[in-house]
Amino acid sequence: MFKTAFQLAYKSLFRRATRTSMVVLMIALSLSGLLLLQGLYDGMVTHMINTTLRSDCGEISLYAKNYRLEQDLKYHIDDIPQLQKSLDQIKEIDTYAIRLSQQGLIATAHKSFQATLKGISLEQEKTFGQLDRFLFQGVFDFGKKDENALIGEILAKNLKVGLGSRLVFSAQDANGEINAISFRIGGILKTGNPLIDEETVLIPMKKMSNFLSLPDSATQIALRVYDPSSVKPLQKILQNRLKDLEVYRWDELYPLLIQMRQMMDLFNLISYIIVFIVAALGIFGVILVSILERMREFSVMLAIGASHTQIRLQVILEAFIMALFGYTLGSLLGWFFLIYTASIGIDLGYFEAGLQSFGLGSVLFADIHGYYFLEAFGAVVTASLLSSLWPLYLLKKIDPIRIIQGKML
Amino acid sequence: MTLTHISKTFFPNSPKEVKALKDINITIKKGEFATLSGESGSGKTTLLNIIGGLERPSSGKIILDGLDLTTLSDEAMSDFRLRHIGFVFQAYNLISVLNVRENIGFIMRLLHYRDKEIDARIKELAQMLQIENILDKFPNQLSGGQQQRVAAARAVASRPKLILADEPTANLDSKNAQRLMEMLRTLNEKEHITVLFASHDKYVLEQSKRIIVLSDGAVIEDR
């Protein structure tokens, strides 16, 4: 029964080629658009997460107890060389960056803003998050005598300063004394992470230690891991080994990113529903018209001995075959769009300011995951099967004799 | 096949009520070449449809090989039609998306015949009906006479016990009508297939070995 129904469905579709092509094309275009949107939504979130991980917290960050709550230098991590030895022994850790931060006031002769001064190691940051790739202007270097600093692009804009400008940063040191430090801007960073771009100035670790009177100390140690799935177990290991420290995962430090991902998932779902309805209505319309036009044909088939089941199967197969062709073409198109946007990206320079406020660059890159295509397959097949329900109900009511004799339809 | 007390009333107990058949009692023997005749509205097509299981009688029984066809479910009746009855309609009713070859083999495919058997049977019937040169054409590329010959080939392809032909010559010219009747007669004689027409065509009546005349839904003559 299946073989005959399949042959009939196949022939019926191919001998009504124009109509079939229209439906297949409609499914394919909707689907490819959907895949592209899904890839872009995911790509935007992935970009934000990657930027944050690379420029700040890694997958896991260590802080002295109470530091995150109080932001007070008395809660700092000390004996860094000993801690480094411990971290080096943990095989899940790929690399780490040690930072010493203090909030204070950054000023030029004309303007001042609240900012965070961070002592870092350029070499560590290169390995940790390829921070050098975020360089927007100048050089990724503190100068021969460590006299230069790197500054976030928006902060530089707000201060109306450029390369070579002199800045003064004043803050409280570890002894509670007000202290000040001056430097010239050697490089400007544009990371996409608002915390860095809007309020951070980076100077050499040694200079920062002297400024705050905190040798061999840090306020944050950020870790990168080899395997993202090892983050939770590693957090537990570190919590057990480093009892004096607080151990946070990136999603605990940046819950907004998780909310952003959930929001994008919601957008994806809404897009899916829209495409699902469009595809279902398209297939429904075509199948309905096709069945109404072919009532006589089906009646003849019933009259000469085909069963209702046989004809129902044929109609379902017609819907399924159209869905399958639409899916195949749509997947290929979608894959092409995704590959293009994943490698070259979509330049939305016109919206740069808006995108930057979300921590995004002006060029959006798409993500590609195999499950996009599985989900799309499920959606298209379900849409095609659901859309054939009403036409099938109409078929059930066929009275072959009345139709053959022209008394109905 | 024995029909006893067959009646058919359309729209019963309503102002539009029509008594199409009234207490029909006839027996059709295996291998007969018979015609239900009568004027338009006499009930011959309704009776043919009831015999073929396309319509249910309001009362009465149809017994074939000891089986009462009126007791069969729709699906069982459908299966019975598939296996035992071939139809030739006035309007040919070929399946438009299938070519001639596929139309002839359609019922055999539903009956799960092997491809070789189907091909052999199509070849045999195509020769008999002189339609070898149109096997790959579609119904809309054929003349009326060609379509009716294909419809006849489809009806007999699976060697049913009974062929029911409703006004098969109505849309044909005399030459094609003659050719169709000759073919059905040959099948009747060679393959012992029972053929029952519903027709008032003179030529069909001349060719028939038995004529059952209906008038106002009742049999008035059986010769």
Short mmCIF file of N, CA, C and O in Angstrom, two decimals, chain A residues 229-347:
data_model
loop_
_atom_site.label_atom_id
_atom_site.label_comp_id
_atom_site.label_asym_id
_atom_site.label_seq_id
_atom_site.Cartn_x
_atom_site.Cartn_y
_atom_site.Cartn_z
N SER A 229 32.51 22.21 29.55
CA SER A 229 31.64 21.36 30.38
C SER A 229 32.29 21.06 31.74
O SER A 229 31.64 20.52 32.63
N SER A 230 33.58 21.41 31.89
CA SER A 230 34.25 21.11 33.16
C SER A 230 34.14 22.27 34.16
O SER A 230 34.70 22.20 35.25
N VAL A 231 33.40 23.31 33.78
CA VAL A 231 33.37 24.52 34.62
C VAL A 231 32.75 24.24 36.00
O VAL A 231 33.32 24.60 37.03
N LYS A 232 31.61 23.58 36.00
CA LYS A 232 30.93 23.35 37.28
C LYS A 232 31.74 22.43 38.21
O LYS A 232 31.94 22.75 39.38
N PRO A 233 32.24 21.29 37.66
CA PRO A 233 33.07 20.44 38.54
C PRO A 233 34.32 21.17 39.04
O PRO A 233 34.72 21.03 40.20
N LEU A 234 34.91 21.98 38.15
CA LEU A 234 36.13 22.70 38.53
C LEU A 234 35.83 23.72 39.64
O LEU A 234 36.64 23.91 40.56
N GLN A 235 34.67 24.33 39.53
CA GLN A 235 34.28 25.29 40.57
C GLN A 235 34.26 24.60 41.93
O GLN A 235 34.75 25.14 42.93
N LYS A 236 33.73 23.38 41.97
CA LYS A 236 33.66 22.64 43.24
C LYS A 236 35.07 22.30 43.75
O LYS A 236 35.37 22.44 44.93
N ILE A 237 35.92 21.86 42.81
CA ILE A 237 37.30 21.51 43.19
C ILE A 237 37.99 22.72 43.80
O ILE A 237 38.61 22.64 44.88
N LEU A 238 37.84 23.86 43.13
CA LEU A 238 38.51 25.08 43.61
C LEU A 238 37.94 25.53 44.95
O LEU A 238 38.68 25.98 45.84
N GLN A 239 36.63 25.39 45.09
CA GLN A 239 36.01 25.78 46.37
C GLN A 239 36.55 24.95 47.51
O GLN A 239 36.77 25.45 48.62
N ASN A 240 36.79 23.65 47.22
CA ASN A 240 37.32 22.76 48.26
C ASN A 240 38.79 23.06 48.57
O ASN A 240 39.21 23.00 49.72
N ARG A 241 39.55 23.38 47.51
CA ARG A 241 41.00 23.58 47.72
C ARG A 241 41.34 24.96 48.25
O ARG A 241 42.29 25.11 49.00
N LEU A 242 40.59 25.96 47.82
CA LEU A 242 40.92 27.35 48.17
C LEU A 242 39.83 27.92 49.08
O LEU A 242 38.98 28.69 48.67
N LYS A 243 39.90 27.48 50.32
CA LYS A 243 38.81 27.80 51.26
C LYS A 243 38.71 29.31 51.54
O LYS A 243 37.65 29.79 51.91
N ASP A 244 39.84 30.03 51.38
CA ASP A 244 39.82 31.46 51.74
C ASP A 244 39.30 32.33 50.60
O ASP A 244 39.19 33.55 50.74
N LEU A 245 39.05 31.70 49.47
CA LEU A 245 38.64 32.49 48.30
C LEU A 245 37.18 32.20 47.91
O LEU A 245 36.64 31.14 48.26
N GLU A 246 36.63 33.14 47.19
CA GLU A 246 35.30 32.92 46.62
C GLU A 246 35.50 32.55 45.15
O GLU A 246 36.30 33.19 44.44
N VAL A 247 34.77 31.53 44.69
CA VAL A 247 34.94 31.02 43.32
C VAL A 247 33.62 31.21 42.58
O VAL A 247 32.60 30.67 42.97
N TYR A 248 33.67 32.01 41.53
CA TYR A 248 32.44 32.29 40.76
C TYR A 248 32.58 31.83 39.32
O TYR A 248 33.64 32.02 38.71
N ARG A 249 31.48 31.30 38.83
CA ARG A 249 31.43 31.01 37.39
C ARG A 249 31.03 32.29 36.67
O ARG A 249 30.43 33.19 37.25
N TRP A 250 31.30 32.32 35.33
CA TRP A 250 30.99 33.52 34.55
C TRP A 250 29.51 33.85 34.57
O TRP A 250 29.11 35.01 34.61
N ASP A 251 28.67 32.78 34.57
CA ASP A 251 27.23 33.05 34.52
C ASP A 251 26.70 33.56 35.86
O ASP A 251 25.62 34.15 35.92
N GLU A 252 27.49 33.33 36.94
CA GLU A 252 27.11 33.91 38.23
C GLU A 252 27.55 35.38 38.30
O GLU A 252 26.90 36.20 38.93
N LEU A 253 28.66 35.67 37.63
CA LEU A 253 29.16 37.05 37.64
C LEU A 253 28.39 37.94 36.67
O LEU A 253 28.24 39.14 36.89
N TYR A 254 27.92 37.34 35.57
CA TYR A 254 27.19 38.11 34.55
C TYR A 254 25.82 37.47 34.27
O TYR A 254 25.60 36.93 33.18
N PRO A 255 24.92 37.51 35.22
CA PRO A 255 23.60 36.89 35.00
C PRO A 255 22.84 37.51 33.82
O PRO A 255 22.00 36.87 33.21
N LEU A 256 23.22 38.74 33.51
CA LEU A 256 22.55 39.43 32.41
C LEU A 256 22.77 38.68 31.07
O LEU A 256 21.89 38.66 30.21
N LEU A 257 23.95 38.09 30.95
CA LEU A 257 24.24 37.36 29.72
C LEU A 257 23.33 36.14 29.57
O LEU A 257 22.91 35.79 28.47
N ILE A 258 23.05 35.51 30.70
CA ILE A 258 22.16 34.35 30.67
C ILE A 258 20.75 34.81 30.31
O ILE A 258 20.06 34.18 29.51
N GLN A 259 20.36 35.96 30.89
CA GLN A 259 19.03 36.49 30.54
C GLN A 259 18.97 36.84 29.05
O GLN A 259 17.96 36.64 28.39
N MET A 260 20.09 37.37 28.56
CA MET A 260 20.16 37.73 27.15
C MET A 260 20.00 36.47 26.29
O MET A 260 19.28 36.48 25.29
N ARG A 261 20.67 35.40 26.72
CA ARG A 261 20.56 34.15 25.96
C ARG A 261 19.12 33.64 26.00
O ARG A 261 18.58 33.20 24.98
N GLN A 262 18.48 33.75 27.18
CA GLN A 262 17.09 33.30 27.28
C GLN A 262 16.18 34.14 26.38
O GLN A 262 15.25 33.64 25.76
N MET A 263 16.49 35.44 26.35
CA MET A 263 15.69 36.33 25.51
C MET A 263 15.85 35.95 24.03
O MET A 263 14.88 35.90 23.28
N MET A 264 17.09 35.66 23.64
CA MET A 264 17.33 35.27 22.25
C MET A 264 16.64 33.93 21.94
O MET A 264 16.14 33.71 20.83
N ASP A 265 16.63 33.03 22.93
CA ASP A 265 15.92 31.76 22.74
C ASP A 265 14.43 32.02 22.51
O ASP A 265 13.78 31.35 21.70
N LEU A 266 13.91 33.02 23.24
CA LEU A 266 12.50 33.38 23.07
C LEU A 266 12.27 33.95 21.66
O LEU A 266 11.29 33.59 21.00
N PHE A 267 13.20 34.82 21.21
CA PHE A 267 13.09 35.35 19.85
C PHE A 267 13.10 34.20 18.84
O PHE A 267 12.33 34.19 17.88
N ASN A 268 14.00 33.26 19.10
CA ASN A 268 14.09 32.09 18.21
C ASN A 268 12.76 31.35 18.16
O ASN A 268 12.29 30.95 17.09
N LEU A 269 12.19 31.17 19.35
CA LEU A 269 10.93 30.43 19.43
C LEU A 269 9.83 31.17 18.66
O LEU A 269 9.06 30.57 17.90
N ILE A 270 9.79 32.50 18.86
CA ILE A 270 8.77 33.30 18.18
C ILE A 270 8.97 33.20 16.66
O ILE A 270 8.02 33.00 15.91
N SER A 271 10.23 33.30 16.23
CA SER A 271 10.51 33.18 14.78
C SER A 271 10.06 31.82 14.28
O SER A 271 9.47 31.70 13.20
N TYR A 272 10.34 30.79 15.08
CA TYR A 272 9.95 29.44 14.70
C TYR A 272 8.45 29.34 14.52
O TYR A 272 7.95 28.78 13.55
N ILE A 273 7.73 29.91 15.49
CA ILE A 273 6.27 29.83 15.44
C ILE A 273 5.75 30.54 14.19
O ILE A 273 4.88 30.02 13.49
N ILE A 274 6.33 31.71 13.90
CA ILE A 274 5.88 32.47 12.72
C ILE A 274 6.14 31.66 11.45
O ILE A 274 5.24 31.47 10.63
N VAL A 275 7.36 31.14 11.33
CA VAL A 275 7.69 30.37 10.13
C VAL A 275 6.84 29.10 10.05
O VAL A 275 6.35 28.72 8.99
N PHE A 276 6.64 28.50 11.21
CA PHE A 276 5.83 27.29 11.30
C PHE A 276 4.42 27.57 10.77
O PHE A 276 3.89 26.84 9.94
N ILE A 277 3.84 28.68 11.21
CA ILE A 277 2.47 29.02 10.79
C ILE A 277 2.44 29.34 9.29
O ILE A 277 1.56 28.86 8.56
N VAL A 278 3.44 30.12 8.83
CA VAL A 278 3.48 30.47 7.40
C VAL A 278 3.60 29.21 6.54
O VAL A 278 2.83 29.01 5.58
N ALA A 279 4.53 28.34 6.93
CA ALA A 279 4.74 27.11 6.16
C ALA A 279 3.48 26.24 6.21
O ALA A 279 3.03 25.72 5.19
N ALA A 280 2.90 26.13 7.41
CA ALA A 280 1.71 25.27 7.56
C ALA A 280 0.56 25.81 6.73
O ALA A 280 -0.13 25.05 6.05
N LEU A 281 0.37 27.15 6.74
CA LEU A 281 -0.73 27.73 5.97
C LEU A 281 -0.50 27.53 4.47
O LEU A 281 -1.44 27.24 3.73
N GLY A 282 0.76 27.68 4.05
CA GLY A 282 1.09 27.49 2.64
C GLY A 282 0.78 26.08 2.19
O GLY A 282 0.09 25.86 1.18
N ILE A 283 1.26 25.13 2.95
CA ILE A 283 1.04 23.72 2.58
C ILE A 283 -0.46 23.40 2.67
O ILE A 283 -1.02 22.75 1.80
N PHE A 284 -1.09 23.94 3.73
CA PHE A 284 -2.52 23.69 3.91
C PHE A 284 -3.31 24.17 2.68
O PHE A 284 -4.14 23.46 2.14
N GLY A 285 -3.01 25.41 2.25
CA GLY A 285 -3.71 25.98 1.12
C GLY A 285 -3.55 25.12 -0.12
O GLY A 285 -4.52 24.80 -0.81
N VAL A 286 -2.32 24.74 -0.37
CA VAL A 286 -2.04 23.97 -1.59
C VAL A 286 -2.71 22.59 -1.53
O VAL A 286 -3.34 22.14 -2.49
N ILE A 287 -2.61 21.95 -0.37
CA ILE A 287 -3.19 20.61 -0.26
C ILE A 287 -4.73 20.70 -0.36
O ILE A 287 -5.37 19.87 -1.01
N LEU A 288 -5.28 21.72 0.28
CA LEU A 288 -6.74 21.87 0.25
C LEU A 288 -7.22 22.06 -1.19
O LEU A 288 -8.13 21.35 -1.65
N VAL A 289 -6.59 23.00 -1.91
CA VAL A 289 -6.99 23.25 -3.30
C VAL A 289 -6.77 21.99 -4.13
O VAL A 289 -7.62 21.59 -4.93
N SER A 290 -5.63 21.36 -3.88
CA SER A 290 -5.29 20.17 -4.64
C SER A 290 -6.34 19.08 -4.42
O SER A 290 -6.73 18.38 -5.36
N ILE A 291 -6.82 18.95 -3.20
CA ILE A 291 -7.81 17.90 -2.91
C ILE A 291 -9.17 18.28 -3.50
O ILE A 291 -9.86 17.44 -4.08
N LEU A 292 -9.53 19.54 -3.34
CA LEU A 292 -10.82 19.96 -3.89
C LEU A 292 -10.85 19.76 -5.41
O LEU A 292 -11.85 19.33 -5.97
N GLU A 293 -9.72 20.06 -6.05
CA GLU A 293 -9.63 19.88 -7.50
C GLU A 293 -9.68 18.41 -7.90
O GLU A 293 -10.09 18.08 -9.00
N ARG A 294 -9.20 17.58 -7.01
CA ARG A 294 -9.04 16.16 -7.37
C ARG A 294 -10.08 15.26 -6.72
O ARG A 294 -9.87 14.06 -6.60
N MET A 295 -11.19 15.86 -6.26
CA MET A 295 -12.24 15.06 -5.63
C MET A 295 -12.71 13.94 -6.58
O MET A 295 -12.95 12.82 -6.16
N ARG A 296 -12.80 14.31 -7.86
CA ARG A 296 -13.26 13.32 -8.83
C ARG A 296 -12.24 12.18 -8.96
O ARG A 296 -12.61 11.00 -8.97
N GLU A 297 -10.97 12.59 -9.01
CA GLU A 297 -9.90 11.59 -9.13
C GLU A 297 -9.93 10.62 -7.93
O GLU A 297 -9.85 9.41 -8.09
N PHE A 298 -10.07 11.21 -6.74
CA PHE A 298 -10.09 10.37 -5.54
C PHE A 298 -11.35 9.50 -5.53
O PHE A 298 -11.33 8.35 -5.09
N SER A 299 -12.45 10.08 -6.01
CA SER A 299 -13.71 9.32 -6.05
C SER A 299 -13.56 8.11 -6.97
O SER A 299 -14.03 7.02 -6.65
N VAL A 300 -12.92 8.34 -8.12
CA VAL A 300 -12.71 7.23 -9.06
C VAL A 300 -11.85 6.16 -8.40
O VAL A 300 -12.14 4.96 -8.47
N MET A 301 -10.81 6.63 -7.72
CA MET A 301 -9.93 5.66 -7.05
C MET A 301 -10.70 4.86 -6.02
O MET A 301 -10.53 3.64 -5.89
N LEU A 302 -11.57 5.55 -5.26
CA LEU A 302 -12.38 4.85 -4.26
C LEU A 302 -13.33 3.88 -4.95
O LEU A 302 -13.50 2.74 -4.50
N ALA A 303 -13.93 4.33 -6.05
CA ALA A 303 -14.91 3.50 -6.75
C ALA A 303 -14.28 2.22 -7.29
O ALA A 303 -14.89 1.15 -7.24
N ILE A 304 -13.06 2.33 -7.79
CA ILE A 304 -12.46 1.12 -8.39
C ILE A 304 -11.70 0.28 -7.37
O ILE A 304 -11.08 -0.69 -7.72
N GLY A 305 -11.76 0.67 -6.10
CA GLY A 305 -11.26 -0.25 -5.08
C GLY A 305 -10.19 0.27 -4.15
O GLY A 305 -9.83 -0.43 -3.20
N ALA A 306 -9.68 1.48 -4.38
CA ALA A 306 -8.69 2.01 -3.42
C ALA A 306 -9.42 2.32 -2.11
O ALA A 306 -10.59 2.69 -2.12
N SER A 307 -8.74 2.13 -1.01
CA SER A 307 -9.39 2.39 0.29
C SER A 307 -9.16 3.85 0.70
O SER A 307 -8.27 4.52 0.18
N HIS A 308 -9.97 4.30 1.65
CA HIS A 308 -9.76 5.64 2.19
C HIS A 308 -8.37 5.77 2.80
O HIS A 308 -7.72 6.81 2.69
N THR A 309 -7.92 4.69 3.43
CA THR A 309 -6.59 4.71 4.06
C THR A 309 -5.52 4.97 3.01
O THR A 309 -4.60 5.75 3.23
N GLN A 310 -5.69 4.28 1.86
CA GLN A 310 -4.73 4.44 0.76
C GLN A 310 -4.66 5.90 0.31
O GLN A 310 -3.59 6.47 0.14
N ILE A 311 -5.83 6.51 0.18
CA ILE A 311 -5.87 7.89 -0.31
C ILE A 311 -5.36 8.86 0.76
O ILE A 311 -4.63 9.80 0.46
N ARG A 312 -5.73 8.60 2.00
CA ARG A 312 -5.21 9.44 3.11
C ARG A 312 -3.69 9.40 3.12
O ARG A 312 -3.02 10.41 3.25
N LEU A 313 -3.18 8.17 2.97
CA LEU A 313 -1.72 7.99 2.98
C LEU A 313 -1.08 8.78 1.84
O LEU A 313 -0.03 9.42 2.01
N GLN A 314 -1.73 8.74 0.68
CA GLN A 314 -1.20 9.47 -0.48
C GLN A 314 -1.13 10.97 -0.19
O GLN A 314 -0.12 11.62 -0.48
N VAL A 315 -2.21 11.50 0.41
CA VAL A 315 -2.25 12.95 0.69
C VAL A 315 -1.17 13.32 1.72
O VAL A 315 -0.45 14.31 1.57
N ILE A 316 -1.04 12.49 2.75
CA ILE A 316 -0.03 12.77 3.78
C ILE A 316 1.36 12.72 3.15
O ILE A 316 2.22 13.56 3.42
N LEU A 317 1.56 11.73 2.28
CA LEU A 317 2.87 11.61 1.64
C LEU A 317 3.17 12.81 0.74
O LEU A 317 4.30 13.28 0.68
N GLU A 318 2.13 13.29 0.05
CA GLU A 318 2.33 14.48 -0.79
C GLU A 318 2.82 15.65 0.07
O GLU A 318 3.76 16.36 -0.29
N ALA A 319 2.14 15.84 1.21
CA ALA A 319 2.54 16.93 2.12
C ALA A 319 3.96 16.70 2.62
O ALA A 319 4.79 17.62 2.66
N PHE A 320 4.25 15.46 2.97
CA PHE A 320 5.55 15.13 3.53
C PHE A 320 6.67 15.32 2.49
O PHE A 320 7.73 15.87 2.80
N ILE A 321 6.40 14.88 1.27
CA ILE A 321 7.43 15.00 0.22
C ILE A 321 7.72 16.48 -0.05
O ILE A 321 8.87 16.89 -0.16
N MET A 322 6.64 17.29 -0.12
CA MET A 322 6.85 18.73 -0.36
C MET A 322 7.68 19.32 0.79
O MET A 322 8.60 20.11 0.59
N ALA A 323 7.31 18.90 2.02
CA ALA A 323 8.03 19.41 3.19
C ALA A 323 9.50 18.99 3.12
O ALA A 323 10.40 19.78 3.43
N LEU A 324 9.73 17.76 2.69
CA LEU A 324 11.09 17.23 2.64
C LEU A 324 11.94 17.99 1.62
O LEU A 324 13.08 18.37 1.90
N PHE A 325 11.36 18.22 0.44
CA PHE A 325 12.09 18.98 -0.58
C PHE A 325 12.32 20.41 -0.11
O PHE A 325 13.42 20.96 -0.28
N GLY A 326 11.28 21.00 0.48
CA GLY A 326 11.40 22.37 1.00
C GLY A 326 12.47 22.43 2.07
O GLY A 326 13.30 23.35 2.11
N TYR A 327 12.47 21.41 2.93
CA TYR A 327 13.45 21.37 4.01
C TYR A 327 14.87 21.25 3.44
O TYR A 327 15.79 21.96 3.87
N THR A 328 15.03 20.34 2.46
CA THR A 328 16.37 20.12 1.90
C THR A 328 16.91 21.40 1.26
O THR A 328 18.03 21.82 1.54
N LEU A 329 16.06 22.01 0.43
CA LEU A 329 16.49 23.23 -0.25
C LEU A 329 16.72 24.35 0.78
O LEU A 329 17.73 25.09 0.71
N GLY A 330 15.78 24.47 1.73
CA GLY A 330 15.89 25.52 2.76
C GLY A 330 17.13 25.33 3.62
O GLY A 330 17.80 26.30 3.98
N SER A 331 17.44 24.07 3.93
CA SER A 331 18.62 23.79 4.75
C SER A 331 19.90 24.17 4.00
O SER A 331 20.83 24.73 4.58
N LEU A 332 19.91 23.82 2.71
CA LEU A 332 21.10 24.16 1.92
C LEU A 332 21.29 25.68 1.84
O LEU A 332 22.39 26.19 2.06
N LEU A 333 20.18 26.37 1.56
CA LEU A 333 20.24 27.84 1.49
C LEU A 333 20.65 28.41 2.84
O LEU A 333 21.52 29.28 2.94
N GLY A 334 19.99 27.91 3.88
CA GLY A 334 20.26 28.38 5.24
C GLY A 334 21.70 28.12 5.62
O GLY A 334 22.37 28.97 6.24
N TRP A 335 22.20 26.95 5.25
CA TRP A 335 23.59 26.59 5.55
C TRP A 335 24.55 27.56 4.86
O TRP A 335 25.52 28.03 5.45
N PHE A 336 24.21 27.87 3.60
CA PHE A 336 25.04 28.82 2.86
C PHE A 336 25.03 30.19 3.55
O PHE A 336 26.08 30.80 3.76
N PHE A 337 23.83 30.67 3.92
CA PHE A 337 23.72 31.97 4.60
C PHE A 337 24.53 31.95 5.90
O PHE A 337 25.22 32.91 6.24
N LEU A 338 24.39 30.84 6.62
CA LEU A 338 25.07 30.75 7.92
C LEU A 338 26.58 30.75 7.75
O LEU A 338 27.30 31.43 8.48
N ILE A 339 27.05 29.96 6.77
CA ILE A 339 28.49 29.90 6.53
C ILE A 339 29.02 31.30 6.19
O ILE A 339 30.05 31.75 6.70
N TYR A 340 28.25 31.98 5.34
CA TYR A 340 28.67 33.33 4.92
C TYR A 340 28.73 34.27 6.12
O TYR A 340 29.72 34.96 6.34
N THR A 341 27.65 34.27 6.91
CA THR A 341 27.59 35.22 8.03
C THR A 341 28.51 34.79 9.18
O THR A 341 28.91 35.62 9.98
N ALA A 342 28.82 33.50 9.23
CA ALA A 342 29.74 33.06 10.29
C ALA A 342 31.17 33.47 9.95
O ALA A 342 31.97 33.76 10.85
N SER A 343 31.50 33.48 8.66
CA SER A 343 32.89 33.79 8.30
C SER A 343 33.09 35.26 7.95
O SER A 343 34.06 35.88 8.38
N ILE A 344 32.16 35.83 7.20
CA ILE A 344 32.33 37.22 6.77
C ILE A 344 31.51 38.18 7.64
O ILE A 344 31.93 39.29 7.93
N GLY A 345 30.36 37.72 8.08
CA GLY A 345 29.53 38.54 8.97
C GLY A 345 28.65 39.51 8.22
O GLY A 345 28.74 39.67 7.00
N ILE A 346 27.76 40.16 8.97
CA ILE A 346 26.89 41.18 8.38
C ILE A 346 27.29 42.51 9.01
O ILE A 346 27.26 42.67 10.23
N ASP A 347 27.65 43.45 8.15
CA ASP A 347 28.12 44.74 8.65
C ASP A 347 26.93 45.67 8.91
O ASP A 347 26.23 46.06 7.98
#
